[in-house]
PDB file of C-alpha atoms in Angstrom:
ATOM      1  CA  UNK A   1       0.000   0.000   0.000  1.00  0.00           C
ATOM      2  CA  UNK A   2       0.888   3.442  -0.582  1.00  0.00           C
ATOM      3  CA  UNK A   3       2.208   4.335   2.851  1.00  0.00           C
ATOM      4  CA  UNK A   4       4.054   7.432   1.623  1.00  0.00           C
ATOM      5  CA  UNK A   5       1.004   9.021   0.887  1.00  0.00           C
ATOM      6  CA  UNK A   6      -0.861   7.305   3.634  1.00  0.00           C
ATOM      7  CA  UNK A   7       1.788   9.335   6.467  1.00  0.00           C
ATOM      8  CA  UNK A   8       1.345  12.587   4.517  1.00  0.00           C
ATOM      9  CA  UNK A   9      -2.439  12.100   4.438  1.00  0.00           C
ATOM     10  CA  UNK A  10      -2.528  11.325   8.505  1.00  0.00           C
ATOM     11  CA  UNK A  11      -0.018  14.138   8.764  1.00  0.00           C
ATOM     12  CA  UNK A  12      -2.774  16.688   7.571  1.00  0.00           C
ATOM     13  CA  UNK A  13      -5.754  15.367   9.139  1.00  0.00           C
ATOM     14  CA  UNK A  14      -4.036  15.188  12.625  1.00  0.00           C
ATOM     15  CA  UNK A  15      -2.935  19.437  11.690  1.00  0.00           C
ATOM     16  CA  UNK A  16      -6.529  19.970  10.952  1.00  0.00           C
ATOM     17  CA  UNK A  17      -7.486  18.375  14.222  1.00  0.00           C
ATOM     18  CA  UNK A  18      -5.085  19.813  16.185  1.00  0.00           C
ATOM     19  CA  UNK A  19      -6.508  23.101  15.118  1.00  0.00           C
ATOM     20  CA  UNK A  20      -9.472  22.448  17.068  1.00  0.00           C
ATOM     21  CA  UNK A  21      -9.470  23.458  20.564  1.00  0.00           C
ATOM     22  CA  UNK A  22      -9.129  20.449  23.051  1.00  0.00           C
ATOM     23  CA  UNK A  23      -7.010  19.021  25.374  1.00  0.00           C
ATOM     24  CA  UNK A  24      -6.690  16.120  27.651  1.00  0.00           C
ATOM     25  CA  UNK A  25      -9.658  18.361  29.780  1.00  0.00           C
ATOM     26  CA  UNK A  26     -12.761  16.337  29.650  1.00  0.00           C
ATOM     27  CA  UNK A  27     -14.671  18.635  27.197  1.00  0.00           C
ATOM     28  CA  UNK A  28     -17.361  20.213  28.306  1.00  0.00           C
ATOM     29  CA  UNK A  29     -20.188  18.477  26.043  1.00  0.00           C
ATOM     30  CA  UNK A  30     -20.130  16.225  23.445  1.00  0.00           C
ATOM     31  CA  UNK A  31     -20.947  17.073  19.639  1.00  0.00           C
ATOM     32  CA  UNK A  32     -20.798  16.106  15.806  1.00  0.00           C
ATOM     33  CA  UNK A  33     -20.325  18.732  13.424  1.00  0.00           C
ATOM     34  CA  UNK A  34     -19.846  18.787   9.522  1.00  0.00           C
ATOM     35  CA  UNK A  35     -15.996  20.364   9.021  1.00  0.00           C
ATOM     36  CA  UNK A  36     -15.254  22.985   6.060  1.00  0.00           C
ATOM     37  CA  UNK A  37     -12.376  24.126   4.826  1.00  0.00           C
ATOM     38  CA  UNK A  38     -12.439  27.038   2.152  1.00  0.00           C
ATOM     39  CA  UNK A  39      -9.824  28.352   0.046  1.00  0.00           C
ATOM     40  CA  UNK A  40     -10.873  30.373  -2.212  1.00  0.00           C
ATOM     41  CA  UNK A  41      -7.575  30.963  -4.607  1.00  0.00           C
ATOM     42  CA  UNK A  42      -7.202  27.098  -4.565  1.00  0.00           C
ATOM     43  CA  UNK A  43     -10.257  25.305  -4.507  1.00  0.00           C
ATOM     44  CA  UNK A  44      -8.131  22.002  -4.793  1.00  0.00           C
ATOM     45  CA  UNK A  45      -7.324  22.515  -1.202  1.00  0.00           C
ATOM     46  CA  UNK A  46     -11.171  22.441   0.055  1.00  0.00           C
ATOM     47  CA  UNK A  47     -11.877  20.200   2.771  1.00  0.00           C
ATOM     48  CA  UNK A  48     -15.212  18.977   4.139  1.00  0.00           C
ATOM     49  CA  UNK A  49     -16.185  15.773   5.985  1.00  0.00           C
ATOM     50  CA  UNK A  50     -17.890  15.358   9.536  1.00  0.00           C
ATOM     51  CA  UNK A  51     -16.532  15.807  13.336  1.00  0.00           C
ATOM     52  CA  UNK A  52     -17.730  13.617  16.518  1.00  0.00           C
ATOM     53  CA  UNK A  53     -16.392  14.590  20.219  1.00  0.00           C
ATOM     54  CA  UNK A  54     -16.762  12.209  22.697  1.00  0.00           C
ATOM     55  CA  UNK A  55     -15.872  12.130  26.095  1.00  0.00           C
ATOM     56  CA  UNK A  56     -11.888  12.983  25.534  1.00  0.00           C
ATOM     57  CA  UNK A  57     -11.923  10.857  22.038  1.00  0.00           C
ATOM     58  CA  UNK A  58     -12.888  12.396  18.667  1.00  0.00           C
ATOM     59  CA  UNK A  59     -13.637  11.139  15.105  1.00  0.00           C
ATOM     60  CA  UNK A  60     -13.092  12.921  11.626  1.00  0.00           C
ATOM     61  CA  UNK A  61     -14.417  11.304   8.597  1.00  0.00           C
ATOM     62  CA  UNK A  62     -13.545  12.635   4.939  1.00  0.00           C
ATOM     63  CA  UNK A  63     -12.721  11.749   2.053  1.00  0.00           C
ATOM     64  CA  UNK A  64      -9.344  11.181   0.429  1.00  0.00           C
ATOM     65  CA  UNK A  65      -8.820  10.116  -3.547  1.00  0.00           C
ATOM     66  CA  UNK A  66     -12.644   9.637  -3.416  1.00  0.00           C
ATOM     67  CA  UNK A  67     -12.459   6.992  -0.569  1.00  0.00           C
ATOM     68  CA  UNK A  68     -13.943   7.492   2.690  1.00  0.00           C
ATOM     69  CA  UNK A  69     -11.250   7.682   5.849  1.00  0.00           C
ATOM     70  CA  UNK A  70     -11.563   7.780   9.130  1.00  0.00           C
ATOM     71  CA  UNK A  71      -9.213   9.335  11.980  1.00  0.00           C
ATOM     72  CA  UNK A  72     -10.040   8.500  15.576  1.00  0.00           C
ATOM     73  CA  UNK A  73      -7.776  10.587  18.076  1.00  0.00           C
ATOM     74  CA  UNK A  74      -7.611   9.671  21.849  1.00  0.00           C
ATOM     75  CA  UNK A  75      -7.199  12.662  23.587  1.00  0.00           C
ATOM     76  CA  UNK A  76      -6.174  11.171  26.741  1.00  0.00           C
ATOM     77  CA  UNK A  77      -3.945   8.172  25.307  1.00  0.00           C
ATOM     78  CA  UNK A  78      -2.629  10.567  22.381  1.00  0.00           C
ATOM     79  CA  UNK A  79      -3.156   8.287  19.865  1.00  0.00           C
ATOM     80  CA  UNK A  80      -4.290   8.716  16.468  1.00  0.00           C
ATOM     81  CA  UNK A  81      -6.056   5.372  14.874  1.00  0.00           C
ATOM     82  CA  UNK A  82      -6.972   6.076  10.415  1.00  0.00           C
ATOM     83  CA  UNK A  83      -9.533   3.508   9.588  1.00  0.00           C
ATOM     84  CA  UNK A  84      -9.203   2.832   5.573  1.00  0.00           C
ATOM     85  CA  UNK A  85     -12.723   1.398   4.981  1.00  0.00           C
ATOM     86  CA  UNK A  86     -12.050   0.604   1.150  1.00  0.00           C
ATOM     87  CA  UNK A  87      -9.026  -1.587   2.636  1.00  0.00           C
ATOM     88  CA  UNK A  88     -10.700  -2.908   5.547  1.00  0.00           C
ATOM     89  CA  UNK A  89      -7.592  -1.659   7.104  1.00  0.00           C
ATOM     90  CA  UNK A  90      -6.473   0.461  10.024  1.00  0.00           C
ATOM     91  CA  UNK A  91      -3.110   2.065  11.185  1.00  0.00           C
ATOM     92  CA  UNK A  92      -2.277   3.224  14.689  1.00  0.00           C
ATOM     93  CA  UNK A  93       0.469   5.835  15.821  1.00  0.00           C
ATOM     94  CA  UNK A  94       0.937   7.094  19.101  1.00  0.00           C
ATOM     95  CA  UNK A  95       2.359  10.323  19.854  1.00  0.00           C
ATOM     96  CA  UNK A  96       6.321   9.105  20.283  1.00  0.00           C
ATOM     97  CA  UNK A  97       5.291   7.504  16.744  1.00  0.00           C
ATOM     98  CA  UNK A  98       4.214  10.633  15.230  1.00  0.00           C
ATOM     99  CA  UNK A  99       6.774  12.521  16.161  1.00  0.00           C
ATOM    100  CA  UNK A 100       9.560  10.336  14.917  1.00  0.00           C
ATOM    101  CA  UNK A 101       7.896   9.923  12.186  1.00  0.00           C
ATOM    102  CA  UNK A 102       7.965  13.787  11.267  1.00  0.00           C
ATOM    103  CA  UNK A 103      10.922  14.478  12.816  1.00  0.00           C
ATOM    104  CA  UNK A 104      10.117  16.738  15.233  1.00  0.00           C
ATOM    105  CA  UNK A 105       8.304  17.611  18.665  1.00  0.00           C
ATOM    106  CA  UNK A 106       3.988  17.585  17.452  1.00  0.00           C
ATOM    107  CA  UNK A 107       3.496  19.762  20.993  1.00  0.00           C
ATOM    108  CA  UNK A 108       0.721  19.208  23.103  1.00  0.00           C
ATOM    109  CA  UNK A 109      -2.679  19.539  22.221  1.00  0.00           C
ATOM    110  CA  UNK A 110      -4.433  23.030  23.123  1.00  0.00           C
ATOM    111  CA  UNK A 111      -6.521  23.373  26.178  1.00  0.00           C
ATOM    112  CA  UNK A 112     -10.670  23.902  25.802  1.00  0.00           C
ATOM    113  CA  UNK A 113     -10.870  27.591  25.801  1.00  0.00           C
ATOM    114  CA  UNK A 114     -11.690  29.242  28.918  1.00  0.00           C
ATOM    115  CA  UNK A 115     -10.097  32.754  29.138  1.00  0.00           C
ATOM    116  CA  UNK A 116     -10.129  33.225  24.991  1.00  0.00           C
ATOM    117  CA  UNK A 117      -6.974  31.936  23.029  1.00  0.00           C
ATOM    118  CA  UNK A 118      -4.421  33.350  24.074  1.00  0.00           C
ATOM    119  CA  UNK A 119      -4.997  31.725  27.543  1.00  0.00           C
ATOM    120  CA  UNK A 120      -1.552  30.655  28.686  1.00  0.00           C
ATOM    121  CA  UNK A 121      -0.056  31.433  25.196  1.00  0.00           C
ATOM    122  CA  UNK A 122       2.862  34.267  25.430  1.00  0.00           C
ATOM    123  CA  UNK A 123       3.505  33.977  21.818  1.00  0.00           C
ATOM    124  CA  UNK A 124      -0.376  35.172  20.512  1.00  0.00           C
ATOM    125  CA  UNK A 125      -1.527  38.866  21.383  1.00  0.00           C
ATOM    126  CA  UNK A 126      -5.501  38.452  21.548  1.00  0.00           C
ATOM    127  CA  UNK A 127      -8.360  41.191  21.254  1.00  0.00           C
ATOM    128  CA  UNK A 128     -11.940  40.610  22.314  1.00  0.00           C
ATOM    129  CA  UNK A 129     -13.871  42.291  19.329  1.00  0.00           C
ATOM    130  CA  UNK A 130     -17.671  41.347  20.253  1.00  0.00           C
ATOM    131  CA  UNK A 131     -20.366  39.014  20.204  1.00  0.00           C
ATOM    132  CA  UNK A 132     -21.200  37.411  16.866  1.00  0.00           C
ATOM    133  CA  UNK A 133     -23.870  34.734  16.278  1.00  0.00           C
ATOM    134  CA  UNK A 134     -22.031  31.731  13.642  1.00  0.00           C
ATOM    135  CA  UNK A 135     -24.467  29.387  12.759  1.00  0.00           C
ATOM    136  CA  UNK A 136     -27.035  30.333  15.092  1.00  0.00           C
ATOM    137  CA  UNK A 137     -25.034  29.896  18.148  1.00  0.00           C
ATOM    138  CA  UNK A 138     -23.612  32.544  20.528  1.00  0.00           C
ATOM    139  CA  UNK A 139     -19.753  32.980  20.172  1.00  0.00           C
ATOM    140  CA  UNK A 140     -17.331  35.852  20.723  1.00  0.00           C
ATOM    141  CA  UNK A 141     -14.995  37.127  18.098  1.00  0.00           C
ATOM    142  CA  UNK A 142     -11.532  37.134  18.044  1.00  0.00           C
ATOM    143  CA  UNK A 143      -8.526  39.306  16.705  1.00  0.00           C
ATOM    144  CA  UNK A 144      -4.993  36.827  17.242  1.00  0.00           C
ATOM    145  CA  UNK A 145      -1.783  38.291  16.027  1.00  0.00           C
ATOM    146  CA  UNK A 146       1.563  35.786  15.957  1.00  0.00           C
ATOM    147  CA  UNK A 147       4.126  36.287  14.328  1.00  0.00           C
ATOM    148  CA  UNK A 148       3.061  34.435  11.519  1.00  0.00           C
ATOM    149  CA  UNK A 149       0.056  36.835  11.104  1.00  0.00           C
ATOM    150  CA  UNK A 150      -3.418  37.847  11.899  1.00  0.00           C
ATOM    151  CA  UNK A 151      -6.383  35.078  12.625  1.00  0.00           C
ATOM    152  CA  UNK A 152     -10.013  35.678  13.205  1.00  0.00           C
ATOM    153  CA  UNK A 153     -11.895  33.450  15.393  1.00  0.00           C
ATOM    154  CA  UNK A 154     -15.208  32.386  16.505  1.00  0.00           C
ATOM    155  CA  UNK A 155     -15.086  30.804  20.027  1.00  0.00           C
ATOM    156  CA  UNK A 156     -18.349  28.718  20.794  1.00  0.00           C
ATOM    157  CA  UNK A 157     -20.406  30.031  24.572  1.00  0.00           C
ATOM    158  CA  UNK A 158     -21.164  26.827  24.988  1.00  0.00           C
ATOM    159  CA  UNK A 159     -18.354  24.402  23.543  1.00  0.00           C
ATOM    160  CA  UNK A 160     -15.788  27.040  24.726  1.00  0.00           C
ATOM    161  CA  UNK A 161     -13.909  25.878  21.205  1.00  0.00           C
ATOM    162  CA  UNK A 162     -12.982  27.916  17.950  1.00  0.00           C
ATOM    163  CA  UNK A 163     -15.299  26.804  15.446  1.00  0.00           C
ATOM    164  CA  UNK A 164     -14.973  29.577  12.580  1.00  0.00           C
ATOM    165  CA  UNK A 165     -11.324  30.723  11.991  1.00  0.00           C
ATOM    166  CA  UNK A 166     -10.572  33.424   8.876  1.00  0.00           C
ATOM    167  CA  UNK A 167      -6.820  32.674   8.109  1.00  0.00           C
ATOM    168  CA  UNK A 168      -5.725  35.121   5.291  1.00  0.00           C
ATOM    169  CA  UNK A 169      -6.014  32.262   2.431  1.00  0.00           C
ATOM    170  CA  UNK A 170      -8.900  29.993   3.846  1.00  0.00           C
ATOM    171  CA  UNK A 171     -11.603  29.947   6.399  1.00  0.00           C
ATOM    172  CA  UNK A 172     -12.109  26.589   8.591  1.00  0.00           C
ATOM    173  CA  UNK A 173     -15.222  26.245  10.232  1.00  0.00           C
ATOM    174  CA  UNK A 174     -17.761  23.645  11.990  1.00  0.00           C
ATOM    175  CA  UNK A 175     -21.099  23.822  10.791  1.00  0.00           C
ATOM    176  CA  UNK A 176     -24.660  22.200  11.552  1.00  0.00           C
ATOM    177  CA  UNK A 177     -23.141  21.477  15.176  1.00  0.00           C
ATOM    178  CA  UNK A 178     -25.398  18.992  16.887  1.00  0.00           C
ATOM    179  CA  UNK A 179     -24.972  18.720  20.635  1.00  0.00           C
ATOM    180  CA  UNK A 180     -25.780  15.155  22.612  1.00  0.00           C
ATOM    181  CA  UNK A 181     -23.718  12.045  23.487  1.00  0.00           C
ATOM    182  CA  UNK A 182     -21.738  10.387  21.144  1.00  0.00           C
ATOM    183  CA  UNK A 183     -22.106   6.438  20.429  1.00  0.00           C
ATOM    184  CA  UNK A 184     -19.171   4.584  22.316  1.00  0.00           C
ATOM    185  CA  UNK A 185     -18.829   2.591  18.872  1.00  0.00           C
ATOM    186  CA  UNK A 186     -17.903   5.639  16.611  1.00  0.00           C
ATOM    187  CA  UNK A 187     -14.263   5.884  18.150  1.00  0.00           C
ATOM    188  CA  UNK A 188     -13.603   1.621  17.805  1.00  0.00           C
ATOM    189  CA  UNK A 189     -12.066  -0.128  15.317  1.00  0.00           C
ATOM    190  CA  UNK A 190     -14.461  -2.047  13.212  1.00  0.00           C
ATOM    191  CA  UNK A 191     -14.191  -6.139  13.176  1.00  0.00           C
ATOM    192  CA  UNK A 192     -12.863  -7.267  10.512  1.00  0.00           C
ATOM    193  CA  UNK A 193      -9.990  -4.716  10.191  1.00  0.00           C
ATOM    194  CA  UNK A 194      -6.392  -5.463  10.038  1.00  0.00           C
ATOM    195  CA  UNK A 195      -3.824  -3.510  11.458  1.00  0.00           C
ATOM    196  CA  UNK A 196      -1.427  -2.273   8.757  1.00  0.00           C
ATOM    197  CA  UNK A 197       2.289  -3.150   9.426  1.00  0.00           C
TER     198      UNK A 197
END
């Protein structure tokens, strides 16, 4: 199998979860959400597929060379599990995986937002701009300046997460956000599966 492209396909879809606001902190409720990712100058680059968030375990299904994939990432553990359902196959990495895998030190994951996002972050320089309603939910707006730019973000009342993030070439945002318990057998590896060596 292609693992090549496999690693640089988990690569991004662990980035684009990573971008989402959690931590080993039991989240504060439990959600699916469909996942967008515009760019307008490159369309190529769009993104879309769905989001679950369990208790401290989350799932993001998509699709990749028109094949449905599925990560699983165990926020406590800090594990990521890809589920290849056109293979019947899964692979597992944990985090001393991952990051000899790419070389370097991923980080640790961000905490749920509680004081905005630059909450223990000396490298960001936050502004509180206002109340905005995204998707008919209640979230406050965001200016974040690194040194890498400026980000806008929309940071859920409720979910204390950022779910609507302008970048200056794309905007990533969770949509038709559903709020409830998640099934226990969304984040476990289907039988019948092999593990890929």
């Amino acid at each position: 199998m292609r693992k090549g492209i496999i690693f640089c396909l988990l690569f991004v879809v662990l980035v684009h979860l990573f971008g989402i606001a959690y931590a080993t902190d039991k989240p504060a409720v439990e959600f699916s959400a469909d996942v967008i990712e515009v760019h307008p100058k490159d369309p190529s680059k769009n993104f879309k597929g769905t989001l679950h968030v369990g208790n401290n375990i989350m799932r993001k299904d998509f699709l990749y060379d028109n094949s449905q994939a599925v990560m699983i990432l165990d926020l406590v553990k800090q594990t990521a599990t890809m589920l290849m359902p056109y293979a019947t196959t899964y692979m597992m990495m944990t985090k001393n995986d991952m990051e000899a895998l790419f070389g370097h030190v991923i980080g640790h994951l961000p905490k749920v937002l509680s004081n905005g996002p630059c909450a223990g972050r000396s490298d960001l320089i936050c502004q509180e701009i206002g109340q905005e309603k995204i998707d008919d939910r209640d979230t406050e707006k965001w200016k974040v300046e690194s040194q890498t730019g400026v980000v806008y973000q929309w940071v859920d009342h409720r979910l204390r997460v950022t779910i609507r993030e302008e970048f200056s070439d794309h905007i990533y945002e969770l949509r038709n956000i559903k709020e409830g318990h998640q099934p226990d057998n969304l984040f476990q590896i289907p039988a019948g599966y092999k593990r890929m060596q």
